[in-house]
């Protein structure tokens, strides 16, 4: 297993965990949009979707139900474009029906995560983003234990502006510190609502909680992403928001965050 792990991840330059303290903060959306932004910046990107609670990234990238094929070195990831610049492997590909729930006990979950981390033949990648389940659990430890055989360059934490969400992210920060994972930065998602008619931004869930949390914990604040109906529609329809709406404020926010993340990874 170790040998296979080393072989399949040896050409992956950077590995980034995407974490959230609770569900419903848009972690998978942020993972998807970061991957698209990095791809448009000329990077070869992979997404490992091990969110057992809700593997939604295949739908967000309009991949749908896809059979997982194998090669000599393991599972072949699903490529979302002809240039093979964005690769995806999701737990959702293993479900017979996309509406099926993953009703597995801990040991089976841990074994599957270990296989996912070690047995995917990624090839050459600049960045591998790992979309994890919400919270801190056995699944996170399984991801870390298997990835650390190769490398983990750090974690991006996703929160919404409210105090209840930032409080949960504090626990995620503690988890990172206890497990020795570098915090690359905090992203505040759903930071205001962009009106589809006038483009004015209104603060529905308050604003600035993520930035304040970054200051209090000495973490990098990567930026904020507003609630944008155009982004929501793109995600629902599996379209590339970054390509479709390059003039939007949301595009600017995501692009800026991805560039800041790349800069952090270069010094990681």
CSV table of N, CA and C in Angstrom, one decimal, residues 114-257:
chain,number,residue,atom,x,y,z
A,114,UNK,N,-8.7,5.4,2.9
A,114,UNK,CA,-7.3,5.0,2.7
A,114,UNK,C,-7.1,4.5,1.3
A,115,UNK,N,-8.0,3.8,0.7
A,115,UNK,CA,-7.9,3.3,-0.7
A,115,UNK,C,-8.0,4.5,-1.6
A,116,UNK,N,-8.9,5.4,-1.3
A,116,UNK,CA,-9.1,6.6,-2.2
A,116,UNK,C,-7.8,7.4,-2.3
A,117,UNK,N,-7.2,7.6,-1.1
A,117,UNK,CA,-6.0,8.4,-1.0
A,117,UNK,C,-4.8,7.8,-1.8
A,118,UNK,N,-4.7,6.5,-1.6
A,118,UNK,CA,-3.5,5.8,-2.1
A,118,UNK,C,-3.7,5.2,-3.5
A,119,UNK,N,-4.9,4.9,-4.0
A,119,UNK,CA,-5.0,4.1,-5.2
A,119,UNK,C,-5.5,4.9,-6.4
A,120,UNK,N,-5.5,6.2,-6.4
A,120,UNK,CA,-5.9,7.0,-7.5
A,120,UNK,C,-4.7,7.4,-8.3
A,121,UNK,N,-4.6,7.0,-9.6
A,121,UNK,CA,-3.5,7.3,-10.4
A,121,UNK,C,-3.6,8.8,-11.0
A,122,UNK,N,-3.2,9.7,-10.2
A,122,UNK,CA,-3.4,11.1,-10.6
A,122,UNK,C,-2.5,11.6,-11.7
A,123,UNK,N,-1.3,11.0,-11.8
A,123,UNK,CA,-0.4,11.5,-12.8
A,123,UNK,C,0.2,12.8,-12.3
A,124,UNK,N,0.6,13.7,-13.2
A,124,UNK,CA,1.2,15.0,-12.8
A,124,UNK,C,0.1,16.0,-12.5
A,125,UNK,N,0.2,16.6,-11.3
A,125,UNK,CA,-0.7,17.6,-10.9
A,125,UNK,C,0.0,18.8,-10.2
A,126,UNK,N,-0.4,20.0,-10.4
A,126,UNK,CA,0.2,21.1,-9.7
A,126,UNK,C,-0.4,21.2,-8.3
A,127,UNK,N,-1.8,21.0,-8.2
A,127,UNK,CA,-2.5,21.1,-6.9
A,127,UNK,C,-3.5,20.0,-6.8
A,128,UNK,N,-3.6,19.3,-5.7
A,128,UNK,CA,-4.7,18.4,-5.4
A,128,UNK,C,-5.5,19.0,-4.3
A,129,UNK,N,-6.8,19.3,-4.5
A,129,UNK,CA,-7.6,19.8,-3.5
A,129,UNK,C,-8.4,18.6,-2.9
A,130,UNK,N,-8.5,18.5,-1.6
A,130,UNK,CA,-9.2,17.3,-0.9
A,130,UNK,C,-10.4,17.9,-0.2
A,131,UNK,N,-11.6,17.6,-0.7
A,131,UNK,CA,-12.9,18.0,-0.1
A,131,UNK,C,-13.3,17.0,0.9
A,132,UNK,N,-13.2,17.5,2.2
A,132,UNK,CA,-13.4,16.6,3.3
A,132,UNK,C,-14.8,16.7,3.9
A,133,UNK,N,-15.3,15.7,4.7
A,133,UNK,CA,-16.6,15.9,5.3
A,133,UNK,C,-16.5,17.1,6.3
A,134,UNK,N,-17.7,17.7,6.7
A,134,UNK,CA,-17.7,18.7,7.7
A,134,UNK,C,-17.3,18.2,9.1
A,135,UNK,N,-16.8,19.1,9.9
A,135,UNK,CA,-16.4,18.8,11.2
A,135,UNK,C,-15.0,18.2,11.4
A,136,UNK,N,-14.8,17.6,12.5
A,136,UNK,CA,-13.6,16.9,12.8
A,136,UNK,C,-14.0,15.5,13.3
A,137,UNK,N,-13.5,14.5,12.6
A,137,UNK,CA,-14.0,13.1,12.8
A,137,UNK,C,-12.9,12.1,12.4
A,138,UNK,N,-13.3,10.8,12.6
A,138,UNK,CA,-12.4,9.7,12.2
A,138,UNK,C,-12.0,9.8,10.7
A,139,UNK,N,-12.9,10.3,9.9
A,139,UNK,CA,-12.6,10.4,8.4
A,139,UNK,C,-11.5,11.4,8.2
A,140,UNK,N,-11.5,12.5,8.9
A,140,UNK,CA,-10.4,13.5,8.8
A,140,UNK,C,-9.0,12.9,9.2
A,141,UNK,N,-9.1,12.1,10.3
A,141,UNK,CA,-7.8,11.5,10.7
A,141,UNK,C,-7.3,10.5,9.7
A,142,UNK,N,-8.3,9.7,9.1
A,142,UNK,CA,-7.9,8.7,8.1
A,142,UNK,C,-7.3,9.4,6.9
A,143,UNK,N,-7.9,10.5,6.4
A,143,UNK,CA,-7.4,11.3,5.3
A,143,UNK,C,-5.9,11.8,5.6
A,144,UNK,N,-5.8,12.3,6.8
A,144,UNK,CA,-4.4,12.9,7.2
A,144,UNK,C,-3.4,11.8,7.3
A,145,UNK,N,-3.7,10.7,8.0
A,145,UNK,CA,-2.8,9.6,8.2
A,145,UNK,C,-2.3,9.0,6.8
A,146,UNK,N,-3.2,8.9,5.9
A,146,UNK,CA,-2.8,8.4,4.6
A,146,UNK,C,-2.1,9.4,3.7
A,147,UNK,N,-2.5,10.6,3.8
A,147,UNK,CA,-1.8,11.7,2.9
A,147,UNK,C,-0.4,12.0,3.5
A,148,UNK,N,-0.3,11.9,4.8
A,148,UNK,CA,1.0,12.3,5.4
A,148,UNK,C,2.1,11.4,5.0
A,149,UNK,N,1.8,10.2,4.5
A,149,UNK,CA,2.8,9.3,3.9
A,149,UNK,C,3.4,9.9,2.7
A,150,UNK,N,2.7,10.8,2.1
A,150,UNK,CA,3.3,11.6,1.0
A,150,UNK,C,3.6,13.0,1.4
A,151,UNK,N,2.5,13.8,1.5
A,151,UNK,CA,2.7,15.2,2.0
A,151,UNK,C,1.3,15.9,2.1
A,152,UNK,N,1.2,16.8,3.0
A,152,UNK,CA,0.0,17.7,3.1
A,152,UNK,C,0.6,19.1,3.3
A,153,UNK,N,0.3,20.0,2.3
A,153,UNK,CA,0.9,21.3,2.4
A,153,UNK,C,0.2,22.3,3.2
A,154,UNK,N,-1.1,21.9,3.6
A,154,UNK,CA,-1.9,22.8,4.4
A,154,UNK,C,-3.3,22.6,4.2
A,155,UNK,N,-4.1,23.5,4.9
A,155,UNK,CA,-5.6,23.4,4.9
A,155,UNK,C,-6.1,24.8,4.6
A,156,UNK,N,-7.2,24.9,3.9
A,156,UNK,CA,-8.0,26.1,3.7
A,156,UNK,C,-9.3,25.8,4.5
A,157,UNK,N,-9.7,26.8,5.4
A,157,UNK,CA,-10.9,26.7,6.2
A,157,UNK,C,-12.0,27.6,5.6
A,158,UNK,N,-13.2,27.0,5.5
A,158,UNK,CA,-14.3,27.7,4.9
A,158,UNK,C,-15.3,28.0,6.0
A,159,UNK,N,-15.8,29.3,6.2
A,159,UNK,CA,-16.8,29.6,7.1
A,159,UNK,C,-17.8,30.6,6.5
A,160,UNK,N,-18.9,30.8,7.2
A,160,UNK,CA,-19.8,31.9,6.8
A,160,UNK,C,-19.6,33.0,7.9
A,161,UNK,N,-20.2,34.2,7.7
A,161,UNK,CA,-19.8,35.3,8.6
A,161,UNK,C,-20.3,35.2,10.0
A,162,UNK,N,-21.4,34.4,10.3
A,162,UNK,CA,-22.0,34.4,11.6
A,162,UNK,C,-21.1,33.8,12.6
A,163,UNK,N,-21.4,34.2,13.9
A,163,UNK,CA,-20.6,33.8,15.0
A,163,UNK,C,-20.7,32.3,15.2
A,164,UNK,N,-21.9,31.7,15.0
A,164,UNK,CA,-22.1,30.2,15.2
A,164,UNK,C,-21.2,29.4,14.2
A,165,UNK,N,-20.9,30.0,13.0
A,165,UNK,CA,-20.1,29.3,12.1
A,165,UNK,C,-18.6,29.5,12.4
A,166,UNK,N,-18.2,30.7,12.7
A,166,UNK,CA,-16.8,31.0,13.0
A,166,UNK,C,-16.4,30.2,14.3
A,167,UNK,N,-17.4,30.0,15.2
A,167,UNK,CA,-17.1,29.3,16.4
A,167,UNK,C,-16.7,27.8,16.1
A,168,UNK,N,-17.4,27.3,15.1
A,168,UNK,CA,-17.1,25.9,14.7
A,168,UNK,C,-15.8,25.8,14.0
A,169,UNK,N,-15.4,26.9,13.3
A,169,UNK,CA,-14.1,26.9,12.6
A,169,UNK,C,-13.0,27.0,13.6
A,170,UNK,N,-13.2,27.6,14.8
A,170,UNK,CA,-12.2,27.6,15.8
A,170,UNK,C,-11.8,26.2,16.2
A,171,UNK,N,-12.8,25.3,16.3
A,171,UNK,CA,-12.4,23.9,16.6
A,171,UNK,C,-11.6,23.3,15.5
A,172,UNK,N,-11.9,23.7,14.3
A,172,UNK,CA,-11.2,23.2,13.1
A,172,UNK,C,-9.7,23.6,13.2
A,173,UNK,N,-9.5,24.9,13.6
A,173,UNK,CA,-8.2,25.4,13.8
A,173,UNK,C,-7.4,24.6,14.8
A,174,UNK,N,-8.1,24.3,15.9
A,174,UNK,CA,-7.5,23.5,17.0
A,174,UNK,C,-7.1,22.1,16.5
A,175,UNK,N,-8.0,21.6,15.6
A,175,UNK,CA,-7.7,20.2,15.0
A,175,UNK,C,-6.4,20.3,14.2
A,176,UNK,N,-6.3,21.4,13.4
A,176,UNK,CA,-5.1,21.5,12.5
A,176,UNK,C,-3.9,21.6,13.3
A,177,UNK,N,-3.9,22.4,14.4
A,177,UNK,CA,-2.8,22.6,15.2
A,177,UNK,C,-2.4,21.3,15.9
A,178,UNK,N,-3.3,20.5,16.4
A,178,UNK,CA,-3.0,19.3,17.1
A,178,UNK,C,-2.5,18.2,16.2
A,179,UNK,N,-2.9,18.3,14.9
A,179,UNK,CA,-2.4,17.3,13.9
A,179,UNK,C,-1.3,17.8,13.1
A,180,UNK,N,-0.8,19.0,13.3
A,180,UNK,CA,0.4,19.5,12.7
A,180,UNK,C,0.1,19.9,11.2
A,181,UNK,N,-1.1,20.3,10.9
A,181,UNK,CA,-1.4,20.8,9.5
A,181,UNK,C,-1.4,22.3,9.5
A,182,UNK,N,-0.6,22.8,8.5
A,182,UNK,CA,-0.5,24.3,8.4
A,182,UNK,C,-1.8,24.9,7.9
A,183,UNK,N,-2.2,25.9,8.5
A,183,UNK,CA,-3.4,26.6,8.0
A,183,UNK,C,-3.0,27.7,6.9
A,184,UNK,N,-3.4,27.4,5.7
A,184,UNK,CA,-3.1,28.3,4.6
A,184,UNK,C,-3.9,29.5,4.6
A,185,UNK,N,-5.1,29.4,5.2
A,185,UNK,CA,-5.9,30.6,5.2
A,185,UNK,C,-7.4,30.3,5.5
A,186,UNK,N,-8.2,31.4,5.7
A,186,UNK,CA,-9.6,31.3,6.0
A,186,UNK,C,-10.4,32.0,4.9
A,187,UNK,N,-11.4,31.3,4.4
A,187,UNK,CA,-12.3,32.0,3.4
A,187,UNK,C,-13.7,32.2,4.0
A,188,UNK,N,-14.2,33.4,3.9
A,188,UNK,CA,-15.5,33.7,4.3
A,188,UNK,C,-16.5,33.6,3.1
A,189,UNK,N,-17.3,32.6,3.2
A,189,UNK,CA,-18.3,32.4,2.1
A,189,UNK,C,-19.7,33.0,2.5
A,190,UNK,N,-20.5,33.2,1.5
A,190,UNK,CA,-21.8,33.8,1.7
A,190,UNK,C,-21.7,35.2,2.4
A,191,UNK,N,-20.7,35.9,2.0
A,191,UNK,CA,-20.4,37.2,2.6
A,191,UNK,C,-21.1,38.3,1.8
A,192,UNK,N,-22.4,38.5,2.2
A,192,UNK,CA,-23.3,39.4,1.5
A,192,UNK,C,-24.0,38.8,0.3
A,193,UNK,N,-25.0,39.5,-0.2
A,193,UNK,CA,-25.8,39.0,-1.3
A,193,UNK,C,-25.7,39.9,-2.5
A,194,UNK,N,-25.3,39.4,-3.6
A,194,UNK,CA,-25.2,40.3,-4.8
A,194,UNK,C,-26.5,40.3,-5.6
A,195,UNK,N,-27.1,41.5,-5.7
A,195,UNK,CA,-28.4,41.6,-6.4
A,195,UNK,C,-28.2,41.3,-7.9
A,196,UNK,N,-29.0,40.4,-8.4
A,196,UNK,CA,-28.9,40.1,-9.9
A,196,UNK,C,-29.3,41.2,-10.8
A,197,UNK,N,-30.0,42.2,-10.3
A,197,UNK,CA,-30.4,43.3,-11.1
A,197,UNK,C,-29.5,44.5,-11.1
A,198,UNK,N,-29.1,44.9,-9.9
A,198,UNK,CA,-28.2,46.1,-9.8
A,198,UNK,C,-26.8,45.8,-9.3
A,199,UNK,N,-26.5,44.6,-9.0
A,199,UNK,CA,-25.2,44.1,-8.5
A,199,UNK,C,-24.8,44.7,-7.2
A,200,UNK,N,-25.7,45.4,-6.5
A,200,UNK,CA,-25.4,45.9,-5.1
A,200,UNK,C,-25.3,44.7,-4.2
A,201,UNK,N,-24.4,44.8,-3.2
A,201,UNK,CA,-24.2,43.7,-2.2
A,201,UNK,C,-24.8,44.0,-0.9
A,202,UNK,N,-25.7,43.2,-0.4
A,202,UNK,CA,-26.4,43.4,0.9
A,202,UNK,C,-25.9,42.3,1.9
A,203,UNK,N,-25.6,42.7,3.1
A,203,UNK,CA,-25.1,41.8,4.1
A,203,UNK,C,-26.3,41.1,4.8
A,204,UNK,N,-26.6,39.8,4.4
A,204,UNK,CA,-27.7,39.1,5.0
A,204,UNK,C,-27.3,38.4,6.2
A,205,UNK,N,-26.1,37.7,6.2
A,205,UNK,CA,-25.6,37.0,7.4
A,205,UNK,C,-24.6,37.8,8.2
A,206,UNK,N,-24.6,39.1,8.1
A,206,UNK,CA,-23.6,39.9,8.7
A,206,UNK,C,-22.3,39.8,7.8
A,207,UNK,N,-21.2,40.4,8.2
A,207,UNK,CA,-20.0,40.4,7.4
A,207,UNK,C,-18.8,40.5,8.3
A,208,UNK,N,-17.7,39.9,7.9
A,208,UNK,CA,-16.4,40.2,8.5
A,208,UNK,C,-16.1,39.2,9.6
A,209,UNK,N,-17.0,38.1,9.9
A,209,UNK,CA,-16.6,37.2,10.9
A,209,UNK,C,-15.4,36.4,10.6
A,210,UNK,N,-15.3,36.0,9.3
A,210,UNK,CA,-14.1,35.2,8.9
A,210,UNK,C,-12.8,36.0,9.0
A,211,UNK,N,-12.9,37.2,8.6
A,211,UNK,CA,-11.7,38.1,8.7
A,211,UNK,C,-11.3,38.3,10.2
A,212,UNK,N,-12.3,38.5,11.0
A,212,UNK,CA,-12.0,38.8,12.4
A,212,UNK,C,-11.4,37.5,13.0
A,213,UNK,N,-11.9,36.4,12.7
A,213,UNK,CA,-11.4,35.1,13.2
A,213,UNK,C,-10.0,34.9,12.8
A,214,UNK,N,-9.6,35.3,11.5
A,214,UNK,CA,-8.3,35.1,11.0
A,214,UNK,C,-7.3,36.0,11.9
A,215,UNK,N,-7.8,37.2,12.2
A,215,UNK,CA,-7.0,38.1,13.0
A,215,UNK,C,-6.7,37.5,14.4
A,216,UNK,N,-7.8,37.0,15.0
A,216,UNK,CA,-7.7,36.5,16.4
A,216,UNK,C,-6.8,35.3,16.5
A,217,UNK,N,-6.8,34.5,15.4
A,217,UNK,CA,-6.0,33.2,15.5
A,217,UNK,C,-4.7,33.3,14.7
A,218,UNK,N,-4.4,34.5,14.2
A,218,UNK,CA,-3.1,34.7,13.5
A,218,UNK,C,-3.0,34.0,12.2
A,219,UNK,N,-4.2,33.8,11.6
A,219,UNK,CA,-4.3,33.0,10.3
A,219,UNK,C,-4.4,34.0,9.1
A,220,UNK,N,-4.0,33.6,7.9
A,220,UNK,CA,-4.2,34.4,6.7
A,220,UNK,C,-5.7,34.5,6.4
A,221,UNK,N,-6.2,35.7,6.1
A,221,UNK,CA,-7.5,35.8,5.5
A,221,UNK,C,-7.4,35.8,4.0
A,222,UNK,N,-7.9,34.7,3.4
A,222,UNK,CA,-7.7,34.6,1.9
A,222,UNK,C,-8.7,35.5,1.2
A,223,UNK,N,-9.9,35.8,1.8
A,223,UNK,CA,-10.9,36.6,1.1
A,223,UNK,C,-12.3,36.2,1.4
A,224,UNK,N,-13.2,36.9,0.8
A,224,UNK,CA,-14.7,36.6,1.0
A,224,UNK,C,-15.3,36.4,-0.3
A,225,UNK,N,-16.3,35.6,-0.3
A,225,UNK,CA,-17.1,35.3,-1.6
A,225,UNK,C,-18.6,35.5,-1.2
A,226,UNK,N,-19.2,36.4,-2.0
A,226,UNK,CA,-20.6,36.7,-1.7
A,226,UNK,C,-21.6,35.6,-2.2
A,227,UNK,N,-22.8,35.7,-1.7
A,227,UNK,CA,-23.9,34.9,-2.3
A,227,UNK,C,-24.3,35.5,-3.6
A,228,UNK,N,-24.1,34.8,-4.7
A,228,UNK,CA,-24.4,35.3,-6.0
A,228,UNK,C,-25.3,34.3,-6.8
A,229,UNK,N,-26.5,34.8,-7.2
A,229,UNK,CA,-27.4,33.9,-7.9
A,229,UNK,C,-26.8,33.3,-9.2
A,230,UNK,N,-25.9,34.0,-9.8
A,230,UNK,CA,-25.2,33.5,-11.0
A,230,UNK,C,-24.3,32.3,-10.7
A,231,UNK,N,-23.6,32.4,-9.5
A,231,UNK,CA,-22.8,31.3,-9.1
A,231,UNK,C,-23.7,30.1,-8.7
A,232,UNK,N,-24.8,30.4,-8.0
A,232,UNK,CA,-25.7,29.3,-7.6
A,232,UNK,C,-26.2,28.6,-8.8
A,233,UNK,N,-26.6,29.3,-9.8
A,233,UNK,CA,-27.2,28.7,-11.1
A,233,UNK,C,-26.1,27.9,-11.8
A,234,UNK,N,-24.9,28.4,-11.8
A,234,UNK,CA,-23.8,27.7,-12.5
A,234,UNK,C,-23.5,26.4,-11.8
A,235,UNK,N,-23.5,26.4,-10.5
A,235,UNK,CA,-23.3,25.2,-9.7
A,235,UNK,C,-24.4,24.2,-9.9
A,236,UNK,N,-25.6,24.6,-9.9
A,236,UNK,CA,-26.8,23.7,-10.1
A,236,UNK,C,-26.7,23.1,-11.5
A,237,UNK,N,-26.3,23.9,-12.5
A,237,UNK,CA,-26.3,23.4,-13.9
A,237,UNK,C,-25.0,22.7,-14.3
A,238,UNK,N,-24.0,22.7,-13.4
A,238,UNK,CA,-22.7,22.1,-13.7
A,238,UNK,C,-21.9,22.9,-14.7
A,239,UNK,N,-22.1,24.3,-14.7
A,239,UNK,CA,-21.4,25.1,-15.7
A,239,UNK,C,-20.2,25.8,-15.0
A,240,UNK,N,-19.2,26.2,-15.8
A,240,UNK,CA,-18.0,26.8,-15.4
A,240,UNK,C,-18.3,28.3,-15.1
A,241,UNK,N,-18.5,28.7,-13.9
A,241,UNK,CA,-18.8,30.1,-13.5
A,241,UNK,C,-17.7,31.0,-13.9
A,242,UNK,N,-16.4,30.5,-13.7
A,242,UNK,CA,-15.3,31.3,-13.9
A,242,UNK,C,-15.2,31.7,-15.4
A,243,UNK,N,-15.6,30.8,-16.3
A,243,UNK,CA,-15.5,31.1,-17.7
A,243,UNK,C,-16.7,31.9,-18.1
A,244,UNK,N,-17.9,31.7,-17.5
A,244,UNK,CA,-19.1,32.3,-18.0
A,244,UNK,C,-19.3,33.8,-17.5
A,245,UNK,N,-18.7,34.1,-16.4
A,245,UNK,CA,-19.0,35.5,-15.8
A,245,UNK,C,-17.7,36.1,-15.4
A,246,UNK,N,-16.8,36.4,-16.3
A,246,UNK,CA,-15.5,36.9,-15.9
A,246,UNK,C,-15.5,38.4,-15.5
A,247,UNK,N,-16.6,39.0,-15.7
A,247,UNK,CA,-16.7,40.4,-15.3
A,247,UNK,C,-17.4,40.6,-13.9
A,248,UNK,N,-17.8,39.5,-13.3
A,248,UNK,CA,-18.6,39.7,-12.0
A,248,UNK,C,-17.6,39.9,-10.8
A,249,UNK,N,-18.2,40.5,-9.8
A,249,UNK,CA,-17.4,40.7,-8.6
A,249,UNK,C,-17.0,39.4,-7.9
A,250,UNK,N,-17.9,38.4,-8.1
A,250,UNK,CA,-17.7,37.1,-7.5
A,250,UNK,C,-16.5,36.4,-8.2
A,251,UNK,N,-16.4,36.6,-9.5
A,251,UNK,CA,-15.3,36.1,-10.2
A,251,UNK,C,-14.0,36.7,-9.7
A,252,UNK,N,-14.0,38.0,-9.5
A,252,UNK,CA,-12.8,38.7,-9.0
A,252,UNK,C,-12.4,38.2,-7.6
A,253,UNK,N,-13.4,37.9,-6.8
A,253,UNK,CA,-13.1,37.4,-5.4
A,253,UNK,C,-12.5,36.1,-5.5
A,254,UNK,N,-13.0,35.2,-6.3
A,254,UNK,CA,-12.5,33.8,-6.3
A,254,UNK,C,-11.1,33.8,-7.0
A,255,UNK,N,-11.0,34.6,-8.0
A,255,UNK,CA,-9.7,34.6,-8.7
A,255,UNK,C,-8.6,35.2,-7.8
A,256,UNK,N,-8.9,36.2,-7.0
A,256,UNK,CA,-8.0,36.8,-6.0
A,256,UNK,C,-7.6,35.8,-5.0
A,257,UNK,N,-8.6,35.0,-4.5
A,257,UNK,CA,-8.3,34.0,-3.4
A,257,UNK,C,-7.4,32.9,-4.0
